[in-house]
CSV table of C-alpha atoms in Angstrom, one decimal:
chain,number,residue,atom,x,y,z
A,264,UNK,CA,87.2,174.3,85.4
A,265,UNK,CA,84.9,172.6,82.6
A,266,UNK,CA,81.4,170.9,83.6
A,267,UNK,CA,82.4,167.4,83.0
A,268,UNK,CA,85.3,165.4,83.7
A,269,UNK,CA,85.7,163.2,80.2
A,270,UNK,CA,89.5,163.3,80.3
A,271,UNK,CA,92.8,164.4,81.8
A,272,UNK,CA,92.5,167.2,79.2
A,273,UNK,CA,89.4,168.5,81.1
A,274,UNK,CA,92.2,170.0,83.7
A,275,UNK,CA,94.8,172.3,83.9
A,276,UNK,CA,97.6,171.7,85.7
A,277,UNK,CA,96.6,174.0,88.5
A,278,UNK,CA,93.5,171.4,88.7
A,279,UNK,CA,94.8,168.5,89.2
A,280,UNK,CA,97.1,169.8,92.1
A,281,UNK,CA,93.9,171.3,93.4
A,282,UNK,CA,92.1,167.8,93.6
A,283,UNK,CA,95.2,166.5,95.2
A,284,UNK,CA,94.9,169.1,97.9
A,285,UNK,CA,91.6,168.3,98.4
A,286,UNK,CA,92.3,164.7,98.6
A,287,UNK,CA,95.0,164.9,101.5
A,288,UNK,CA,93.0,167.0,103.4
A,289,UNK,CA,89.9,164.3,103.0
A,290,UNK,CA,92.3,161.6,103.5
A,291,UNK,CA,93.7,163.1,106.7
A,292,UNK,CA,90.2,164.1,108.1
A,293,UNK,CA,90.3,167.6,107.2
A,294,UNK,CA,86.8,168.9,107.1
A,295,UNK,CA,85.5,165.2,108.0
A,296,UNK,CA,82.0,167.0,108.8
A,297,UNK,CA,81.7,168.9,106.3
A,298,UNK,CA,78.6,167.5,103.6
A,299,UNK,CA,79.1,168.7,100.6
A,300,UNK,CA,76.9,166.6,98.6
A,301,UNK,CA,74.1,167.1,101.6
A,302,UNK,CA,70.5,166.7,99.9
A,303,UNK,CA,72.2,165.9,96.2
A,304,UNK,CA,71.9,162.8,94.3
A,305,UNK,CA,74.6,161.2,91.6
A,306,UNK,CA,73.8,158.6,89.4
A,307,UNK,CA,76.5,156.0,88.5
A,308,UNK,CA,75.3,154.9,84.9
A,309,UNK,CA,77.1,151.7,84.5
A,310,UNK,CA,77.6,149.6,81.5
A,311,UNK,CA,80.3,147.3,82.6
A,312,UNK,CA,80.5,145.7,85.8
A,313,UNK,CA,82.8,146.8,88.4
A,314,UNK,CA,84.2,146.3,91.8
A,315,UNK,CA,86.5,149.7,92.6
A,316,UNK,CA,84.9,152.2,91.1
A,317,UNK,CA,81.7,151.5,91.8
A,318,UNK,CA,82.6,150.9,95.3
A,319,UNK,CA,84.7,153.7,96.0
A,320,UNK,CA,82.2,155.8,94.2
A,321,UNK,CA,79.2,154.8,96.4
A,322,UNK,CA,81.3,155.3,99.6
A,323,UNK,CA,82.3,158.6,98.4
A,324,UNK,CA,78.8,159.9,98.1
A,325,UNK,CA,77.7,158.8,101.1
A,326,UNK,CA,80.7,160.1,103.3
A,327,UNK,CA,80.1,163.5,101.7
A,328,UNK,CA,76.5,163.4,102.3
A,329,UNK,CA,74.5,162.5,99.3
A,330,UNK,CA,72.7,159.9,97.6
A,331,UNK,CA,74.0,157.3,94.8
A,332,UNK,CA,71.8,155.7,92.2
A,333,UNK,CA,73.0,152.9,90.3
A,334,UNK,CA,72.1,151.5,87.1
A,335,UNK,CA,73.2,148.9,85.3
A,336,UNK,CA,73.5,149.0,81.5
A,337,UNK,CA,70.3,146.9,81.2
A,338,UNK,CA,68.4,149.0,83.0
A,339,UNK,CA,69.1,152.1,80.7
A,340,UNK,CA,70.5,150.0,77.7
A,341,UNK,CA,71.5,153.5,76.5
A,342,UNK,CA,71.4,154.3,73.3
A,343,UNK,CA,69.2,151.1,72.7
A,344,UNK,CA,65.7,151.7,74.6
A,345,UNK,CA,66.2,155.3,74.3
A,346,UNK,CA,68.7,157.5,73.5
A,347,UNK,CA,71.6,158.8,75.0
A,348,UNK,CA,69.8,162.5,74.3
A,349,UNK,CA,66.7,162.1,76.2
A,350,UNK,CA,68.5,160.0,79.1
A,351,UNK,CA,70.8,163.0,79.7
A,352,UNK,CA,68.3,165.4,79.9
A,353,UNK,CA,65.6,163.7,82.1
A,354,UNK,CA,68.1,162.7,84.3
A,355,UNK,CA,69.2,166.4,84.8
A,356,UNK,CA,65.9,167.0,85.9
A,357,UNK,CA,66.4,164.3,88.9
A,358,UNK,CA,69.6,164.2,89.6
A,359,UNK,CA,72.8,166.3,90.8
A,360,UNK,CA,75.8,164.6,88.7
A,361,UNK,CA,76.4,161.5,86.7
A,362,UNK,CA,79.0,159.0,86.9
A,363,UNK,CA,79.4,156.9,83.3
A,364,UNK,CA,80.9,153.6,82.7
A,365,UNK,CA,80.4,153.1,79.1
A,366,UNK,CA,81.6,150.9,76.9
A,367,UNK,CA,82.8,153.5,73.9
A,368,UNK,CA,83.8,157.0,74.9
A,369,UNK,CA,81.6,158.6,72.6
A,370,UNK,CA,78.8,157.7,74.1
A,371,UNK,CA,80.4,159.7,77.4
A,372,UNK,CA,80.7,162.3,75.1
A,373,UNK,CA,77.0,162.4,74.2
A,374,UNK,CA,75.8,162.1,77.9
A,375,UNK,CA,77.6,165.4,78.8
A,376,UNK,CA,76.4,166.8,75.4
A,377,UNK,CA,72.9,167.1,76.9
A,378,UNK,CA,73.1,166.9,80.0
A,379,UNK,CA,72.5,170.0,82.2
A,380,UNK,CA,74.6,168.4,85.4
A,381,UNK,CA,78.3,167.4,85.2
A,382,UNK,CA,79.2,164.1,83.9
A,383,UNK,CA,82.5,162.1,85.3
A,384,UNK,CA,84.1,159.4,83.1
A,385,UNK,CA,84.6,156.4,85.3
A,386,UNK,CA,85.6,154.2,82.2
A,387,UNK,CA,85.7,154.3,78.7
A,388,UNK,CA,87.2,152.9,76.3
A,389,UNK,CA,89.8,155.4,75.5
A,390,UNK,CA,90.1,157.1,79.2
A,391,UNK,CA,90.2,155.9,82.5
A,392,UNK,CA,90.8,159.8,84.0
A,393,UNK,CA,89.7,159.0,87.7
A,394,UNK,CA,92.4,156.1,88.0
A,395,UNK,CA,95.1,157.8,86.4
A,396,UNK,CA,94.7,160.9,89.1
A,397,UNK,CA,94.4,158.4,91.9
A,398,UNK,CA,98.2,157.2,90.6
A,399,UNK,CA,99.9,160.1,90.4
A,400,UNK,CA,98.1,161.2,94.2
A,401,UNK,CA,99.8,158.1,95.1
A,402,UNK,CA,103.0,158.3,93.6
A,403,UNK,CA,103.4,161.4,95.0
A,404,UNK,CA,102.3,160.3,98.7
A,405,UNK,CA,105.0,157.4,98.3
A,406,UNK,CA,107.6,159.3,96.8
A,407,UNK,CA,107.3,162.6,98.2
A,408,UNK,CA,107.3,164.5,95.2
A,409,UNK,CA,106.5,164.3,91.6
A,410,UNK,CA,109.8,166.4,90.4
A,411,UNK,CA,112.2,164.1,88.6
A,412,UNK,CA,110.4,161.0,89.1
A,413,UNK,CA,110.1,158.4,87.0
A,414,UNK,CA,106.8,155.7,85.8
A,415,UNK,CA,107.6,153.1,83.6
A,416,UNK,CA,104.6,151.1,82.6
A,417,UNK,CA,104.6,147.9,80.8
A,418,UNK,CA,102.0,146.1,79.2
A,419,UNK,CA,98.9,146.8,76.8
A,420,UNK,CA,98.5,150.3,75.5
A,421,UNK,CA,95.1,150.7,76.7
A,422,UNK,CA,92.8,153.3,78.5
A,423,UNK,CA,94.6,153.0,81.7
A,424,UNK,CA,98.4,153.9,79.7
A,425,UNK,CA,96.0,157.2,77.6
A,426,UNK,CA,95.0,158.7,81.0
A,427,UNK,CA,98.5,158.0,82.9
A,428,UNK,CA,100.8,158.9,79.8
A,429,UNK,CA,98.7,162.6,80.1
A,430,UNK,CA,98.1,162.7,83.7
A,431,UNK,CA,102.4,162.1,84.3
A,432,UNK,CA,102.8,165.0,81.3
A,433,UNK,CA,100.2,167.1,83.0
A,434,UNK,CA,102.1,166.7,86.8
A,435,UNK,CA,105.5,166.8,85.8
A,436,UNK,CA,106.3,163.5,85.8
A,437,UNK,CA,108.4,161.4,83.5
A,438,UNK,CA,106.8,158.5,81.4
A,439,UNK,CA,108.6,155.7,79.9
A,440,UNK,CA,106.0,152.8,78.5
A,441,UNK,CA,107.0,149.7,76.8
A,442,UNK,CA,103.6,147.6,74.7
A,443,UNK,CA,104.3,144.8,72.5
A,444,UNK,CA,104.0,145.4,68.7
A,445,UNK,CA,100.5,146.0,67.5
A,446,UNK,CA,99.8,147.2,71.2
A,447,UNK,CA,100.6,150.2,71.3
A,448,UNK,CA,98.4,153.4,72.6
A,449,UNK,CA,97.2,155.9,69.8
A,450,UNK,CA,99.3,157.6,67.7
A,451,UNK,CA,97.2,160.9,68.6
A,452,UNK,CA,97.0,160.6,72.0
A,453,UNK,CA,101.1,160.0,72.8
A,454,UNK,CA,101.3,163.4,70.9
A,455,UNK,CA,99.2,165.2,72.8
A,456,UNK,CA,100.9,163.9,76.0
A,457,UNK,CA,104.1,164.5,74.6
A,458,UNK,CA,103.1,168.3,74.1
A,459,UNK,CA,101.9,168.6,77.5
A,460,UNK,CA,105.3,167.2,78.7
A,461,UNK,CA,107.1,169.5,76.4
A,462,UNK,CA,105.9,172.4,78.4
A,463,UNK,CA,106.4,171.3,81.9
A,464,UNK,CA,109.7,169.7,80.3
A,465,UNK,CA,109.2,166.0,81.3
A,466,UNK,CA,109.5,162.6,79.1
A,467,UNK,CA,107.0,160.8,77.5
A,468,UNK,CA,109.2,157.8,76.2
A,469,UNK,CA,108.5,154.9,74.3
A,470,UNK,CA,110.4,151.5,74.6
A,471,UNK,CA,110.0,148.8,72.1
A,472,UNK,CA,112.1,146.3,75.0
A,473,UNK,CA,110.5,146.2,78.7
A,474,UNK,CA,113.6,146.3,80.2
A,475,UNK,CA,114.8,149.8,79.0
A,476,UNK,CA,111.4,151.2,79.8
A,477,UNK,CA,112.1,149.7,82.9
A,478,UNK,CA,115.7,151.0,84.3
A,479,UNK,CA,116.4,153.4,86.7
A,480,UNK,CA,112.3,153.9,87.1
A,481,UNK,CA,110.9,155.1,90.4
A,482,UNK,CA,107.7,153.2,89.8
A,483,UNK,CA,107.0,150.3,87.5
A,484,UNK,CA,103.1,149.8,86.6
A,485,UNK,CA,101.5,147.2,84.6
A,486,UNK,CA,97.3,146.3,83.8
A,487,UNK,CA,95.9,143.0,82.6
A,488,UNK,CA,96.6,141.4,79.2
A,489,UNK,CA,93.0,141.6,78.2
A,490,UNK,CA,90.5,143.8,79.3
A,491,UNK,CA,87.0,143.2,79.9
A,492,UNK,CA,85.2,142.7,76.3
A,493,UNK,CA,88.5,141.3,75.0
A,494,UNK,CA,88.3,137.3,76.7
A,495,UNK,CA,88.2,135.8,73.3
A,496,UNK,CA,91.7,137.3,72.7
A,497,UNK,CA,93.2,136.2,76.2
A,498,UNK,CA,95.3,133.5,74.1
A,499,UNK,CA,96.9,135.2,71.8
A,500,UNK,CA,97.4,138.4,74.4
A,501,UNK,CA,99.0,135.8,76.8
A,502,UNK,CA,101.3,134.7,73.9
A,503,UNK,CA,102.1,138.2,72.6
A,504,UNK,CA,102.5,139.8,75.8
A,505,UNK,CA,105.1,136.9,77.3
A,506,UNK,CA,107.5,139.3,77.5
A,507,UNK,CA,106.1,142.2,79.0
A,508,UNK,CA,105.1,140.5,82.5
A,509,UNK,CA,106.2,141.9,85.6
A,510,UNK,CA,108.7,139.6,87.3
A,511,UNK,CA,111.6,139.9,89.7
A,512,UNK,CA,114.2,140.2,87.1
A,513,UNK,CA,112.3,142.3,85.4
A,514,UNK,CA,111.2,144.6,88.2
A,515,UNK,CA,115.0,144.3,89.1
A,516,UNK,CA,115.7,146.8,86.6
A,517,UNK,CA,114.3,149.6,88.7
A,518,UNK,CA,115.8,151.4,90.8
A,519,UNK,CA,116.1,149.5,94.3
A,520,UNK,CA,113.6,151.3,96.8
A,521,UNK,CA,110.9,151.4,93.1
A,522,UNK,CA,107.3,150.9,94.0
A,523,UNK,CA,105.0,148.8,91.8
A,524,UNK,CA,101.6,149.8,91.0
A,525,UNK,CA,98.6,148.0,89.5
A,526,UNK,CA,94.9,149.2,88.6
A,527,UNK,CA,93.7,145.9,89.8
A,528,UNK,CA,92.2,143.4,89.1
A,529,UNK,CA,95.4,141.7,88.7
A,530,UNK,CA,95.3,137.9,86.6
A,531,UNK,CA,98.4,136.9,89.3
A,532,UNK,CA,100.9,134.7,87.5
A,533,UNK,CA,99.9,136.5,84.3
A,534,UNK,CA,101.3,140.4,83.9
A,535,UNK,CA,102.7,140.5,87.3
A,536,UNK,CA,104.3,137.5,89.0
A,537,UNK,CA,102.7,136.9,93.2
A,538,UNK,CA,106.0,138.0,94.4
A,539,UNK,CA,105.8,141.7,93.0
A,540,UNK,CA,102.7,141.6,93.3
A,541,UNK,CA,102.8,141.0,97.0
A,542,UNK,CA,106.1,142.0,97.8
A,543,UNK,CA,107.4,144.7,100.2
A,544,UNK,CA,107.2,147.5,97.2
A,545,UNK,CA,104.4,146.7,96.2
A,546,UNK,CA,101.8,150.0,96.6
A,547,UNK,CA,98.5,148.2,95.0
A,548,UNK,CA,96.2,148.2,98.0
A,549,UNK,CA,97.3,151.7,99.1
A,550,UNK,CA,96.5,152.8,95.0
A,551,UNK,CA,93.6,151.7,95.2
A,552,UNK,CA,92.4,153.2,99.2
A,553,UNK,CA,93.4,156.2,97.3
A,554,UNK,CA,90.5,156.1,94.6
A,555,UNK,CA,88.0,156.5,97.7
A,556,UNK,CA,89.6,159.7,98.4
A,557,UNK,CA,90.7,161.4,95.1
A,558,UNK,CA,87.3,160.3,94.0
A,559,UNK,CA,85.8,162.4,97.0
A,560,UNK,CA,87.9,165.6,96.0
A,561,UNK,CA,86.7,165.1,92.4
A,562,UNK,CA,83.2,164.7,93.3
A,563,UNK,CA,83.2,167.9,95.7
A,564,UNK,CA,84.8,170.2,93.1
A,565,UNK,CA,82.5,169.0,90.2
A,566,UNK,CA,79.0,167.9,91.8
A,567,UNK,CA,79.7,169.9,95.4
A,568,UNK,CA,80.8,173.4,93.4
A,569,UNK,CA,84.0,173.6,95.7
A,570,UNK,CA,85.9,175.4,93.1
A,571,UNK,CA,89.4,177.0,93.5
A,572,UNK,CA,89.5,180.4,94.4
């Protein structure tokens, strides 16, 4: 397993199971007294905001016995007041691990460059690796099993759709994503999920209507219109994206016992009508309980050196 965890191709296969393991056995209690982050420190370097992931981050630490420092983007204006070099390597010299939240993944890149201490991607721009694990862990705890399962996911091709197109390729699960035109994820990065699903023989599909990306689908998944740093475009997102939300007719289209999943936070009434979003197959709170714990089982591997034998 590498030092940092930047993206989904940071893992093999045999990895990502791994940190599933872990996570059920955290989730369930198993080794509840265990501390493996006893005496260690982790600092959550945080650019944007956040509510989730720096929540479920903090907890984390502290249920497996260490210490989290956070700091804002304006206290280390990265890059800015001093660069993303010298940051990385004094920090190494305090501290255990380092959670980013940056606002372009090169500068993720840079922090584990120099860096002495394993760096986890909590956000970029490109990748959103944490979340996408934490979906598949809970697809799999709904479903039962990741064989012959379908995600469709509709909406923008953002960071959330790079890390869950791979993460479904990397677990053996079938993708079907529908974007609007002009929305769709990179070229680059579809490839490199599609060879991935190649070799464990699953679909990475693209659907120019919702509605076929939609049928017969296990799960259906959507993410807000416009991300954070994209307000001004909210208008003409909301306009080109009319299509694309998550309704009953729409959600209709899955199979009948289909769960729906959401990053959060949801703009209700905008990509996902209130009664998916709150209706009786809808997984969203669960999905996002299960960041606390995949979180933990990330942390211990990378930061508590509880490596696969």
């Amino acid at each position: 397993m590498k030092k940092d965890l930047l993206s989904l191709k940071d893992l093999t296969e045999e990895d990502a199971f791994y940190i599933f393991e872990l996570a059920e056995g955290l989730k369930a209690g198993v080794g509840e007294f265990e501390r493996p982050l006893s005496g260690k420190s982790v600092g959550l370097i945080f650019q944007k905001p956040s509510n989730r992931t720096r929540l479920s981050f903090e907890v984390g630490i502290f249920q497996l016995g260490g210490n989290a420092v956070y700091m804002t983007g304006e206290d280390i204006k990265l890059g800015v007041r001093e660069s993303i070099k010298d940051v990385a390597k004094v920090q190494s010299r305090y501290l255990d691990g380092i959670i980013t939240r940056t606002f372009t993944h090169k500068d993720a890149i840079t922090l584990a460059k120099f860096a002495e201490i394993p760096v986890i991607n909590g956000l970029s721009d490109l990748y959103h690796p944490c979340q996408a694990l934490s979906d598949i862990f809970t697809l799999k705890e709904k479903l039962g099993k990741l064989t012959n399962v379908t995600l469709a996911y509709v909406g923008d091709g953002n960071n959330v759709l790079n890390s869950l197109m791979y993460a479904a390729a990397l677990t053996g699960v079938n993708i079907k994503f529908s974007t609007p035109p002009g929305y769709e994820p990179k070229k680059d990065l579809v490839e490199d999920a599609k060879e991935v699903a190649d070799k464990n023989k699953t679909d990475v599909l693209y659907f120019k209507d919702p509605e076929d990306a939609v049928k017969g689908a296990d799960c259906v998944y959507t993410d807000v219109w416009a991300s954070m740093g994209q307000e001004t475009e909210r208008d003409k997102r909301g306009k080109d994206f009319e299509e694309y939300r998550i309704n009953d007719k729409l959600f209709g289209k899955a199979k009948k016992d289909a769960i729906f999943m959401h990053c959060l936070p949801a703009h209700r009434g905008e990509e996902v009508a209130d009664s998916v979003l709150d209706g009786p197959n809808s997984v969203v709170i669960d999905q996002a309980e299960n960041r606390l714990h995949v979180q933990k089982a990330i942390l211990t591997v990378y930061i508590g050196g509880k490596k696969k034998q």
